Coordinates of C-alpha atoms and ligand atoms in Angstrom, one line a residue:
M1 CA -31.6 14.4 -45.7
A2 CA -29.2 12.2 -47.6
A3 CA -29.7 8.7 -47.9
A4 CA -27.7 6.4 -45.7
V5 CA -25.4 3.8 -47.2
K6 CA -25.6 0.1 -46.1
T7 CA -22.5 -0.7 -44.2
S8 CA -22.0 -4.2 -45.0
G9 CA -21.2 -6.5 -48.2
G10 CA -23.7 -7.3 -50.9
F11 CA -23.0 -4.6 -53.6
C12 CA -19.9 -3.2 -55.0
N13 CA -19.9 0.2 -56.6
T14 CA -17.9 3.4 -56.2
Q15 CA -20.0 4.1 -53.2
Q16 CA -18.9 0.9 -51.6
Q17 CA -15.2 2.0 -52.1
W18 CA -15.7 5.1 -50.2
L19 CA -17.6 3.1 -47.7
H20 CA -15.0 0.6 -47.2
S21 CA -12.4 3.5 -46.8
T22 CA -14.4 5.4 -44.5
R23 CA -15.4 2.4 -42.4
D24 CA -11.9 1.3 -42.2
L25 CA -10.9 4.7 -40.9
F26 CA -13.4 4.5 -38.1
L27 CA -13.0 1.0 -37.3
H28 CA -9.2 0.7 -37.7
G29 CA -7.9 4.2 -37.9
S30 CA -6.8 3.6 -41.3
T31 CA -8.1 3.3 -44.7
H32 CA -5.7 0.6 -45.5
S33 CA -8.6 -1.6 -46.3
N34 CA -9.0 -5.2 -46.8
A35 CA -11.8 -4.3 -48.8
K36 CA -12.6 -6.5 -51.6
E37 CA -11.8 -4.7 -54.9
C38 CA -14.7 -3.1 -56.7
K39 CA -15.0 -3.6 -60.4
S40 CA -17.2 -0.8 -61.3
K41 CA -15.5 2.0 -63.4
K42 CA -17.7 4.9 -63.3
A43 CA -16.8 7.2 -60.5
K44 CA -19.9 8.6 -58.5
K45 CA -19.3 10.3 -55.4
P46 CA -21.4 9.5 -52.5
T47 CA -22.9 12.4 -50.5
S48 CA -23.6 10.8 -47.3
L49 CA -22.2 7.9 -45.3
R50 CA -23.5 6.1 -42.2
V51 CA -20.7 5.0 -40.3
K52 CA -20.6 3.0 -37.2
A53 CA -17.7 3.8 -35.0
T54 CA -16.5 1.4 -32.2
S55 CA -18.0 3.5 -29.5
T56 CA -20.4 5.7 -31.2
K57 CA -22.8 5.8 -34.2
V58 CA -22.0 8.7 -36.3
E59 CA -23.8 9.7 -39.5
L60 CA -21.4 11.9 -41.8
D61 CA -23.3 13.8 -44.5
F62 CA -20.7 15.5 -46.5
N63 CA -23.5 18.1 -47.8
D64 CA -23.4 19.2 -44.0
P65 CA -21.1 22.1 -43.6
S66 CA -20.4 20.8 -40.0
W67 CA -19.4 17.3 -41.1
K68 CA -15.8 17.7 -40.4
Q69 CA -16.7 19.0 -37.1
N70 CA -18.8 16.2 -36.4
F71 CA -15.7 13.8 -37.6
Q72 CA -13.4 15.5 -35.3
E73 CA -15.8 15.4 -32.2
D74 CA -16.3 11.6 -32.7
W75 CA -12.4 11.3 -33.1
D76 CA -11.5 13.4 -29.9
N77 CA -14.3 11.3 -27.9
R78 CA -12.9 8.0 -28.9
F79 CA -9.3 8.9 -28.6
N80 CA -9.8 10.6 -25.2
L81 CA -8.0 8.7 -22.6
P82 CA -9.8 6.9 -19.8
R83 CA -8.5 8.2 -16.4
I84 CA -9.0 6.8 -12.9
T85 CA -10.4 10.5 -12.1
D86 CA -13.4 9.5 -14.3
I87 CA -14.7 7.4 -11.2
Y88 CA -12.5 9.0 -8.4
D89 CA -12.6 12.3 -7.2
L90 CA -8.7 12.6 -6.7
K91 CA -6.4 15.3 -5.9
P92 CA -3.1 15.1 -7.9
R93 CA 0.4 15.6 -6.2
P94 CA 3.6 16.8 -7.7
T95 CA 5.4 14.3 -9.4
T96 CA 8.5 12.5 -7.7
F97 CA 10.0 11.7 -11.2
S98 CA 12.6 14.3 -11.2
L99 CA 14.2 15.3 -14.4
K100 CA 16.7 17.6 -12.6
K101 CA 20.1 16.4 -12.1
Q102 CA 20.4 15.4 -8.3
R103 CA 23.7 17.3 -7.9
T104 CA 24.7 20.6 -6.1
P105 CA 24.8 23.2 -8.7
T106 CA 28.4 24.0 -9.8
G107 CA 27.8 27.9 -10.6
D108 CA 28.0 27.0 -14.4
E109 CA 26.8 30.0 -16.0
D110 CA 25.4 28.2 -19.1
S111 CA 23.1 25.9 -17.3
T112 CA 19.7 26.3 -17.6
P113 CA 17.8 27.0 -14.2
M114 CA 16.1 23.7 -13.6
D115 CA 12.5 25.2 -12.8
M116 CA 12.6 26.6 -16.2
W117 CA 13.6 23.5 -18.0
N118 CA 10.6 22.2 -20.0
G119 CA 10.7 18.3 -19.5
Y120 CA 7.4 17.4 -18.6
V121 CA 4.6 16.7 -21.1
N122 CA 1.4 18.5 -20.9
N123 CA -1.9 16.8 -20.8
D124 CA -3.2 18.8 -23.4
D125 CA -0.2 17.9 -25.9
R126 CA -1.2 16.3 -29.0
A127 CA 0.6 14.4 -31.8
L128 CA -0.9 14.2 -35.2
M129 CA -1.7 10.8 -36.4
K130 CA -1.8 11.4 -40.2
V131 CA 0.4 13.9 -41.8
I132 CA 0.0 13.4 -45.5
K133 CA -2.6 15.7 -47.2
Y134 CA -3.8 13.7 -50.3
S135 CA -4.8 16.0 -53.0
S136 CA -6.9 13.1 -54.5
P137 CA -8.4 9.7 -53.5
T138 CA -6.5 8.4 -56.5
S139 CA -3.0 9.5 -54.8
A140 CA -1.0 6.4 -54.0
G141 CA -2.2 5.1 -50.7
A142 CA -4.6 7.6 -49.9
E143 CA -6.5 7.7 -46.9
C144 CA -9.7 9.7 -47.4
I145 CA -12.6 10.6 -45.1
D146 CA -14.8 12.4 -47.7
P147 CA -15.0 12.0 -51.4
D148 CA -12.7 15.1 -52.0
C149 CA -10.2 13.8 -49.7
S150 CA -10.3 16.6 -47.2
W151 CA -7.7 17.5 -44.8
V152 CA -9.1 16.5 -41.3
E153 CA -6.7 16.8 -38.3
Q154 CA -6.5 13.5 -36.2
W155 CA -5.0 14.2 -33.1
V156 CA -3.8 11.7 -30.3
H157 CA -2.5 12.4 -26.9
R158 CA 1.2 12.7 -26.4
A159 CA 2.9 10.3 -24.1
G160 CA 5.6 11.1 -21.5
P161 CA 5.8 12.3 -17.7
R162 CA 3.7 14.9 -16.2
K163 CA 4.0 17.3 -13.4
D164 CA 1.3 16.1 -11.5
I165 CA 0.7 12.3 -10.7
Y166 CA -2.2 10.4 -8.9
Y167 CA -0.4 7.9 -7.0
E168 CA 1.9 8.1 -3.9
P169 CA 4.7 6.2 -5.2
N170 CA 5.7 4.5 -1.7
E171 CA 2.2 3.3 -1.6
V172 CA 2.0 1.8 -4.9
K173 CA 2.1 -1.9 -5.8
A174 CA 2.9 -2.4 -9.4
A175 CA 2.6 -5.6 -11.2
I176 CA 4.1 -6.7 -14.8
V177 CA 2.6 -9.5 -16.9
T178 CA 3.8 -10.7 -20.3
C179 CA 1.2 -12.7 -22.7
G180 CA 1.0 -14.4 -25.9
G181 CA 3.8 -15.6 -27.9
L182 CA 7.4 -14.5 -27.3
C183 CA 8.8 -11.4 -29.2
P184 CA 12.3 -9.8 -29.0
G185 CA 12.1 -6.9 -26.6
L186 CA 10.0 -8.4 -23.8
N187 CA 12.9 -8.3 -21.3
D188 CA 13.8 -4.8 -22.3
V189 CA 10.4 -3.4 -21.6
I190 CA 10.1 -5.2 -18.3
R191 CA 13.7 -3.8 -17.2
Q192 CA 12.5 -0.3 -18.0
V193 CA 9.2 -0.4 -16.5
V194 CA 11.0 -1.7 -13.3
F195 CA 13.7 1.3 -13.6
T196 CA 11.2 3.8 -14.1
L197 CA 8.8 2.6 -11.4
E198 CA 11.9 2.8 -8.8
T199 CA 12.8 6.3 -10.3
Y200 CA 9.4 7.3 -9.0
G201 CA 10.2 5.8 -5.6
V202 CA 7.9 2.5 -6.1
K203 CA 9.5 -0.2 -3.9
N204 CA 6.8 -2.9 -4.2
I205 CA 7.1 -4.3 -7.8
V206 CA 6.1 -7.8 -8.9
G207 CA 6.2 -9.9 -11.9
I208 CA 3.1 -12.2 -12.7
P209 CA 4.5 -15.4 -14.0
F210 CA 3.4 -17.1 -17.4
G211 CA 0.9 -14.6 -18.6
F212 CA -2.6 -14.2 -17.3
R213 CA -2.4 -17.8 -15.9
G214 CA -0.2 -16.2 -13.2
F215 CA -3.0 -14.6 -11.8
F216 CA -5.0 -17.8 -10.9
E217 CA -3.1 -20.9 -11.7
K218 CA -2.2 -22.5 -8.1
G219 CA 1.4 -23.0 -7.4
L220 CA 2.5 -19.9 -9.6
K221 CA 3.9 -17.3 -7.3
E222 CA 4.4 -13.6 -8.2
M223 CA 8.1 -12.6 -8.4
P224 CA 9.5 -9.5 -6.5
L225 CA 11.2 -7.2 -9.1
S226 CA 14.1 -4.7 -8.6
R227 CA 16.6 -2.9 -10.5
N228 CA 19.4 -5.2 -9.5
L229 CA 17.4 -8.2 -10.5
V230 CA 16.4 -7.1 -14.0
E231 CA 19.7 -5.3 -15.0
N232 CA 20.9 -7.6 -17.4
I233 CA 17.7 -9.3 -18.7
N234 CA 17.8 -7.5 -21.9
L235 CA 20.9 -9.5 -22.8
A236 CA 18.6 -12.4 -23.3
G237 CA 15.6 -13.1 -25.5
G238 CA 12.3 -14.5 -24.4
S239 CA 10.5 -13.4 -21.4
F240 CA 12.2 -13.1 -17.8
L241 CA 8.6 -13.6 -16.4
G242 CA 7.2 -16.5 -18.9
V243 CA 4.3 -16.1 -21.4
S244 CA 1.4 -18.3 -22.0
R245 CA -1.9 -18.3 -24.1
G246 CA -5.3 -18.7 -23.1
G247 CA -6.9 -19.0 -19.4
A248 CA -8.2 -15.3 -19.5
K249 CA -11.0 -15.4 -16.9
T250 CA -11.4 -11.6 -16.5
S251 CA -13.3 -11.8 -13.2
E252 CA -11.0 -14.2 -11.7
I253 CA -7.8 -12.0 -12.9
V254 CA -9.5 -8.8 -11.2
D255 CA -10.2 -11.0 -7.9
S256 CA -6.4 -11.7 -7.8
I257 CA -5.7 -8.0 -8.5
Q258 CA -7.8 -7.1 -5.7
A259 CA -6.4 -9.5 -3.5
R260 CA -2.9 -8.7 -4.3
R261 CA -3.6 -5.1 -3.8
I262 CA -2.0 -4.1 -7.2
D263 CA -2.6 -0.5 -8.2
M264 CA -0.8 -0.5 -11.5
L265 CA -0.7 -3.3 -13.7
F266 CA 1.5 -3.3 -16.9
V267 CA 0.4 -5.7 -19.6
L268 CA 2.8 -6.6 -22.4
G269 CA 1.3 -8.5 -25.2
G270 CA -0.4 -8.5 -28.8
N271 CA -3.8 -8.0 -29.9
G272 CA -5.5 -10.8 -27.6
T273 CA -3.6 -9.5 -24.8
H274 CA -4.8 -6.0 -25.5
A275 CA -8.4 -7.3 -25.6
G276 CA -7.7 -9.0 -22.1
A277 CA -6.2 -5.7 -20.7
N278 CA -9.4 -3.9 -21.7
A279 CA -11.5 -6.1 -20.1
I280 CA -9.7 -5.9 -16.8
H281 CA -9.7 -2.4 -17.3
D282 CA -13.5 -2.4 -17.5
E283 CA -13.9 -4.9 -14.7
C284 CA -11.8 -2.8 -12.5
R285 CA -13.9 0.3 -13.2
K286 CA -17.1 -1.7 -12.7
R287 CA -15.6 -2.7 -9.1
K288 CA -14.5 0.9 -8.7
L289 CA -10.8 0.0 -8.0
K290 CA -8.2 2.5 -8.3
V291 CA -6.1 0.6 -10.8
S292 CA -4.2 1.9 -13.7
V293 CA -4.0 -0.9 -16.6
V294 CA -1.4 0.1 -19.1
A295 CA -0.5 -1.9 -22.1
V296 CA 2.6 -2.0 -24.4
P297 CA 2.0 -3.5 -27.8
K298 CA 4.4 -6.7 -28.7
T299 CA 4.0 -8.9 -31.6
I300 CA 6.7 -9.8 -34.3
D301 CA 3.5 -9.8 -36.6
N302 CA 3.3 -6.0 -36.3
D303 CA -0.7 -6.5 -36.9
I304 CA -1.8 -3.9 -34.2
P305 CA -3.7 -1.2 -36.0
L306 CA -2.9 2.6 -35.7
M307 CA 0.9 2.4 -34.7
D308 CA 4.0 2.5 -36.7
K309 CA 5.1 -0.8 -35.5
T310 CA 5.1 -3.0 -32.5
F311 CA 8.4 -3.7 -30.6
G312 CA 10.0 -6.9 -31.8
F313 CA 9.0 -6.5 -35.2
D314 CA 12.4 -4.9 -36.7
T315 CA 14.4 -7.7 -34.8
A316 CA 12.1 -10.3 -36.3
V317 CA 12.6 -8.8 -39.9
E318 CA 16.5 -8.8 -39.4
E319 CA 16.4 -12.6 -38.2
A320 CA 14.1 -13.5 -41.0
Q321 CA 16.3 -12.0 -43.4
R322 CA 19.1 -14.3 -42.2
A323 CA 16.9 -17.2 -42.9
I324 CA 16.3 -15.7 -46.6
N325 CA 19.9 -15.4 -47.1
S326 CA 20.7 -19.1 -46.1
A327 CA 17.9 -20.2 -48.5
Y328 CA 19.6 -17.9 -51.2
I329 CA 22.9 -19.4 -50.5
E330 CA 21.7 -23.0 -50.6
A331 CA 19.5 -22.2 -53.8
R332 CA 22.3 -20.3 -55.6
S333 CA 24.8 -23.3 -54.7
A334 CA 22.4 -26.0 -56.0
Y335 CA 21.9 -27.1 -59.6
H336 CA 18.2 -25.7 -60.2
G337 CA 18.1 -24.8 -56.6
I338 CA 14.9 -23.4 -55.2
G339 CA 14.9 -22.0 -51.7
L340 CA 11.6 -21.8 -49.8
V341 CA 11.2 -19.7 -46.4
K342 CA 8.3 -19.6 -44.4
L343 CA 7.8 -16.7 -42.0
M344 CA 5.4 -16.0 -39.3
G345 CA 2.3 -13.8 -39.4
R346 CA -0.9 -14.9 -37.9
S347 CA -3.0 -12.5 -40.4
S348 CA -0.7 -10.3 -42.0
G349 CA 2.3 -10.6 -44.2
F350 CA 4.4 -7.7 -42.6
I351 CA 7.5 -9.9 -41.8
A352 CA 7.4 -11.7 -45.1
M353 CA 7.1 -8.4 -46.9
H354 CA 9.9 -6.6 -45.0
A355 CA 12.2 -9.3 -45.0
S356 CA 11.7 -9.9 -48.8
L357 CA 12.2 -6.3 -49.3
S358 CA 15.3 -6.0 -47.0
S359 CA 17.2 -9.1 -48.0
G360 CA 16.7 -8.0 -51.8
Q361 CA 17.0 -11.9 -52.6
V362 CA 13.6 -12.9 -52.9
D363 CA 12.0 -13.8 -56.3
V364 CA 8.7 -14.4 -55.1
C365 CA 7.0 -13.1 -52.0
L366 CA 3.4 -14.4 -50.9
I367 CA 1.3 -12.9 -48.2
P368 CA -2.3 -13.4 -47.0
E369 CA -3.6 -10.3 -48.2
V370 CA -3.0 -11.1 -51.7
S371 CA -4.4 -14.1 -53.1
F372 CA -2.6 -16.4 -55.4
A373 CA -2.8 -19.6 -57.6
L374 CA 0.2 -22.2 -57.4
D375 CA -1.2 -24.0 -60.4
G376 CA -2.0 -22.8 -63.9
E377 CA -0.8 -20.5 -66.7
Y378 CA -0.5 -17.7 -64.1
G379 CA 0.5 -19.6 -61.2
V380 CA 3.5 -19.5 -58.8
L381 CA 4.7 -22.8 -60.0
Q382 CA 4.8 -21.9 -63.8
H383 CA 6.8 -18.7 -62.7
L384 CA 9.2 -20.7 -60.7
E385 CA 9.5 -22.9 -63.8
Q386 CA 10.6 -19.6 -65.7
L387 CA 13.1 -18.6 -63.2
I388 CA 14.8 -22.0 -63.1
K389 CA 15.1 -21.7 -66.7
N390 CA 16.1 -18.2 -67.0
K391 CA 18.5 -17.7 -64.1
G392 CA 19.1 -21.3 -62.7
F393 CA 17.6 -20.8 -59.1
C394 CA 15.3 -18.9 -57.2
V395 CA 13.9 -17.8 -53.5
V396 CA 10.4 -17.9 -52.3
C397 CA 9.4 -16.4 -49.2
V398 CA 5.7 -17.2 -47.9
A399 CA 4.0 -15.9 -44.9
E400 CA 2.4 -18.5 -42.7
A401 CA -1.1 -17.1 -43.3
A402 CA -0.8 -17.0 -47.0
G403 CA -2.8 -19.3 -49.4
Q404 CA -5.0 -20.7 -46.4
E405 CA -7.8 -21.2 -49.1
L406 CA -5.7 -23.6 -50.9
L407 CA -5.5 -25.9 -47.8
Q408 CA -7.7 -27.8 -45.7
N409 CA -8.2 -26.2 -42.2
S410 CA -9.1 -28.3 -39.4
G411 CA -10.8 -25.3 -37.7
A412 CA -8.8 -26.1 -34.6
T413 CA -7.7 -22.9 -32.2
D414 CA -5.1 -22.5 -29.8
A415 CA -5.6 -22.0 -26.1
S416 CA -6.2 -18.3 -26.8
G417 CA -8.9 -18.9 -29.5
N418 CA -6.6 -18.0 -32.5
T419 CA -7.3 -20.2 -35.6
I420 CA -4.4 -22.9 -36.1
L421 CA -3.1 -22.3 -39.5
S422 CA -2.4 -25.0 -42.1
D423 CA 1.2 -25.5 -43.1
I424 CA 1.6 -23.4 -46.3
G425 CA 5.4 -24.1 -46.3
V426 CA 5.2 -27.9 -46.2
H427 CA 2.3 -27.9 -49.0
M428 CA 4.4 -25.6 -51.3
Q429 CA 7.3 -27.8 -50.9
Q430 CA 5.4 -30.7 -52.0
K431 CA 3.7 -28.9 -54.8
I432 CA 7.1 -27.7 -56.2
K433 CA 8.5 -31.3 -56.0
T434 CA 5.7 -32.7 -57.9
H435 CA 5.5 -30.1 -60.3
F436 CA 9.1 -30.2 -61.4
K437 CA 9.1 -34.2 -61.2
G438 CA 5.9 -34.1 -63.6
I439 CA 7.7 -31.7 -66.2
G440 CA 10.7 -33.8 -66.0
V441 CA 13.3 -30.9 -64.9
H442 CA 15.4 -31.4 -61.9
A443 CA 14.9 -29.2 -59.1
D444 CA 16.7 -29.1 -55.7
I445 CA 14.5 -27.7 -53.2
K446 CA 15.6 -26.4 -49.8
Y447 CA 12.9 -25.4 -47.2
I448 CA 13.7 -23.4 -44.2
D449 CA 11.1 -22.6 -41.4
P450 CA 12.7 -20.3 -39.0
T451 CA 9.5 -19.7 -37.0
Y452 CA 10.6 -19.7 -33.4
M453 CA 14.1 -18.7 -34.1
V454 CA 12.9 -15.5 -35.7
R455 CA 11.1 -14.5 -32.4
A456 CA 13.2 -16.0 -29.7
C457 CA 16.2 -13.7 -30.1
R458 CA 17.1 -10.7 -28.3
A459 CA 16.0 -7.3 -29.5
N460 CA 18.2 -5.3 -31.9
A461 CA 19.4 -1.7 -31.4
S462 CA 16.2 0.0 -32.7
D463 CA 13.8 -2.3 -31.0
A464 CA 15.7 -1.9 -27.7
I465 CA 15.4 1.9 -28.0
L466 CA 11.9 1.5 -28.8
C467 CA 11.0 -0.7 -25.8
T468 CA 13.0 1.7 -23.5
V469 CA 10.7 4.6 -24.7
L470 CA 7.5 2.6 -24.7
G471 CA 8.3 1.1 -21.1
Q472 CA 9.4 4.2 -19.7
N473 CA 6.0 6.0 -20.9
A474 CA 4.0 3.1 -19.7
V475 CA 5.0 4.1 -16.3
H476 CA 4.5 7.8 -16.9
G477 CA 0.8 7.0 -18.2
A478 CA 0.0 5.0 -15.1
F479 CA 1.2 7.7 -12.6
A480 CA -0.7 10.4 -14.7
G481 CA -3.6 8.5 -13.7
F482 CA -4.6 6.9 -16.9
S483 CA -6.1 3.4 -17.5
G484 CA -7.1 1.2 -20.4
I485 CA -4.4 2.9 -22.7
T486 CA -1.5 1.6 -24.5
S487 CA 2.1 3.1 -25.1
C488 CA 3.0 3.1 -28.7
I489 CA 4.4 5.2 -31.6
C490 CA 2.4 6.8 -34.2
N491 CA 3.7 8.7 -37.0
T492 CA 7.3 8.8 -35.4
H493 CA 6.0 10.3 -32.1
Y494 CA 5.3 8.6 -28.7
V495 CA 1.6 8.5 -27.8
Y496 CA -1.0 6.9 -25.7
L497 CA -4.1 5.5 -27.4
P498 CA -7.0 4.0 -25.7
V499 CA -6.8 0.3 -25.9
T500 CA -10.4 0.1 -27.3
Q501 CA -9.1 1.6 -30.4
V502 CA -6.5 -0.8 -31.3
I503 CA -8.6 -4.1 -30.9
T504 CA -10.9 -3.6 -33.4
A505 CA -9.2 -5.7 -36.1
P506 CA -5.7 -6.9 -37.1
K507 CA -3.7 -4.5 -39.2
R508 CA -2.7 -6.0 -42.5
V509 CA -0.7 -5.0 -45.3
N510 CA -2.2 -2.6 -47.9
H511 CA -2.0 -4.5 -51.2
K512 CA -2.6 -1.3 -52.9
G513 CA -0.1 0.6 -51.0
R514 CA 3.2 1.8 -51.9
M515 CA 5.2 -0.6 -49.7
W516 CA 3.8 -3.7 -51.3
H517 CA 4.5 -2.3 -54.8
R518 CA 7.9 -1.6 -53.7
C519 CA 8.1 -5.3 -52.9
L520 CA 6.7 -6.3 -56.1
T521 CA 9.1 -4.1 -57.9
S522 CA 11.9 -5.7 -55.8
T523 CA 11.1 -9.2 -56.5
G524 CA 9.9 -8.8 -60.3
Q525 CA 7.0 -11.2 -59.7
P526 CA 3.8 -10.9 -61.5
D527 CA 0.1 -11.1 -60.4
F528 CA -0.3 -14.9 -59.8
R529 CA -4.0 -15.0 -60.7
Ligands
LIG601 N1 -10.9 -11.2 -26.7 C1 -10.2 -11.4 -25.5 N2 -10.7 -11.0 -24.3 C2 -9.8 -11.4 -23.1 N3 -8.5 -12.1 -23.1 C3 -8.1 -12.1 -24.3 C4 -8.9 -12.0 -25.5 N4 -8.2 -12.8 -26.4 C5 -7.0 -13.3 -25.9 N5 -7.0 -13.0 -24.7 C6 -5.9 -13.5 -23.6 O1 -4.8 -12.9 -24.2 C7 -3.6 -13.6 -23.8 C8 -2.8 -13.6 -24.9 O2 -3.6 -13.7 -26.2 P1 -3.0 -14.3 -27.5 O3 -3.9 -14.2 -28.5 O4 -2.6 -15.7 -27.5 O5 -1.6 -13.4 -27.8 P2 -1.4 -12.0 -28.2 O6 -1.7 -11.1 -27.0 O7 -0.1 -11.9 -28.5 O8 -2.1 -11.5 -29.4 C9 -4.3 -14.9 -23.6 O9 -4.0 -15.2 -22.2 C10 -5.7 -14.9 -24.0 O10 -6.4 -15.9 -23.1
LIG602 O1 3.3 -21.4 -31.7 P1 2.7 -20.2 -31.0 O2 3.5 -20.1 -29.5 O3 1.4 -20.4 -30.6 O4 2.7 -19.1 -31.7 C1 2.5 -18.8 -33.2 C2 2.1 -17.5 -33.5 O5 2.8 -16.4 -32.7 C3 3.3 -15.4 -33.4 O6 4.6 -15.4 -33.7 C4 2.8 -14.1 -32.8 O7 1.5 -13.9 -32.4 P2 1.1 -13.1 -31.0 O8 2.0 -12.0 -31.4 O9 -0.3 -13.1 -31.5 O10 1.5 -13.8 -29.9 C5 2.5 -15.7 -34.8 O11 3.2 -15.2 -35.9 C6 2.5 -17.2 -34.9 O12 1.2 -17.4 -35.7
LIG603 MG1 -2.2 -12.3 -31.5

């Protein structure tokens, strides 16, 4: 019987490094860990780990030949999709979502007979979540489960239309709600959900106004939706239905779902919304309601784990890049110009990192995942001084959650309970001004905060396509009888994940990963510690 390893804090050794990796894999589906760096030099492989998964407690003993099987069984259990047939004994019916062309055959010899055309997804179809086989834990970005970094298949359920469905389309009432902050692409998803529902034959489609509030706030009326009504909503940013934060009272929301006789609920939102969707799904199950709750992950922050990206992220990066370009032009044109851009990202620096990379105009990129000092020999200010001296101008991109430890925090939260961050952009602007004044060097600082411009725009082409697929798949998932799932993209494939698996913790930039190092190579910045 191998010894179990303590799973939380307190010590730092090689075992702990493994522990963090494996624990992260279980908790976040990724070994991209936020683990503190361990200083211990001597590598000593642990033989056993006690790992607490989100739904099961699994003990992996790597000396046990069946550890891989145990891991996979736990994985399959956790990624199994909840279905309404788990609580109801329902008979499926053939789908009404036709992949056949609705035309009379032309007699074209080359045309495939429709009944042989494989257009439906089988419930046993799976996609691999991880495709790289790392030969060693020291390989760049290695995500290992055991000390030898063995190959372990991690399958997830493929998304798409099924041959059998569990709802009578003409009896269905479907509702759509958009929650949290704005995000490019919300309207594209609403539109595709409506189109696809109508293709199945659903006639009763409504929009819930202003997020979860629309379920219980007096005076807010549901909006009937149809193809005609939503046809052009993708041409504008924002949400056609409106969004809101806070006010999520699960039991009241489910009372309202019951009273309105909603059968399918499509919930578009970020990590908070997904937690809300999960609570609604659980409550519906408790009340034995035949309701499918299907989420679609939105957030410009790209901070939802397990998926390649959330819709809106690409567009936000593109827009952020425009702000960087303006900062660059201002800085380049001024005598000793310093352009400073603050970008969103509540707890992760994805927008800042990607916009810095894509613009190619950033000299210093600061993200919350990597701590830095402003003052001192190795601080950011000293580096800016060098840049001004050597090339005459510079551009700094800072993520809103970066360097929070350098600031005073009021501890205040927004209506959803998210911490209100202190303004690192304004703080840096002041610090840079004071620093250059102090050393008697002229500096012309131009500060740009494009915050709401970045997320209020309409989706770009790649996001519009992502929204189309995710929105359509959300509807297919509901008709297939799944509930408590989210429609997303993993490893370039479209899949469904149980919501429980994506609300464990926000995804963050892997500061030891290749992408961050590419960013450092691009900016040429040193360590600021
Ligand atoms: N843990 C939670 N359980 C239930 N509902 C939640 C939870 N966290 C947030 N919500 C609700 O989800 C909605 C959106 O959450 P918020 O954090 O503002 O945005 P996002 O979904 O974009 O992260 C809000 O109405 C909020 O009340
Ligand atoms: O000003 P608001 O609406 O509270 O939004 C601020 C937050 O919204 C975001 O743009 C997105 O957050 P969510 O996806 O969680 O809604 C964050 O980057 C930012 O911190
Ligand atoms: Mg959020």
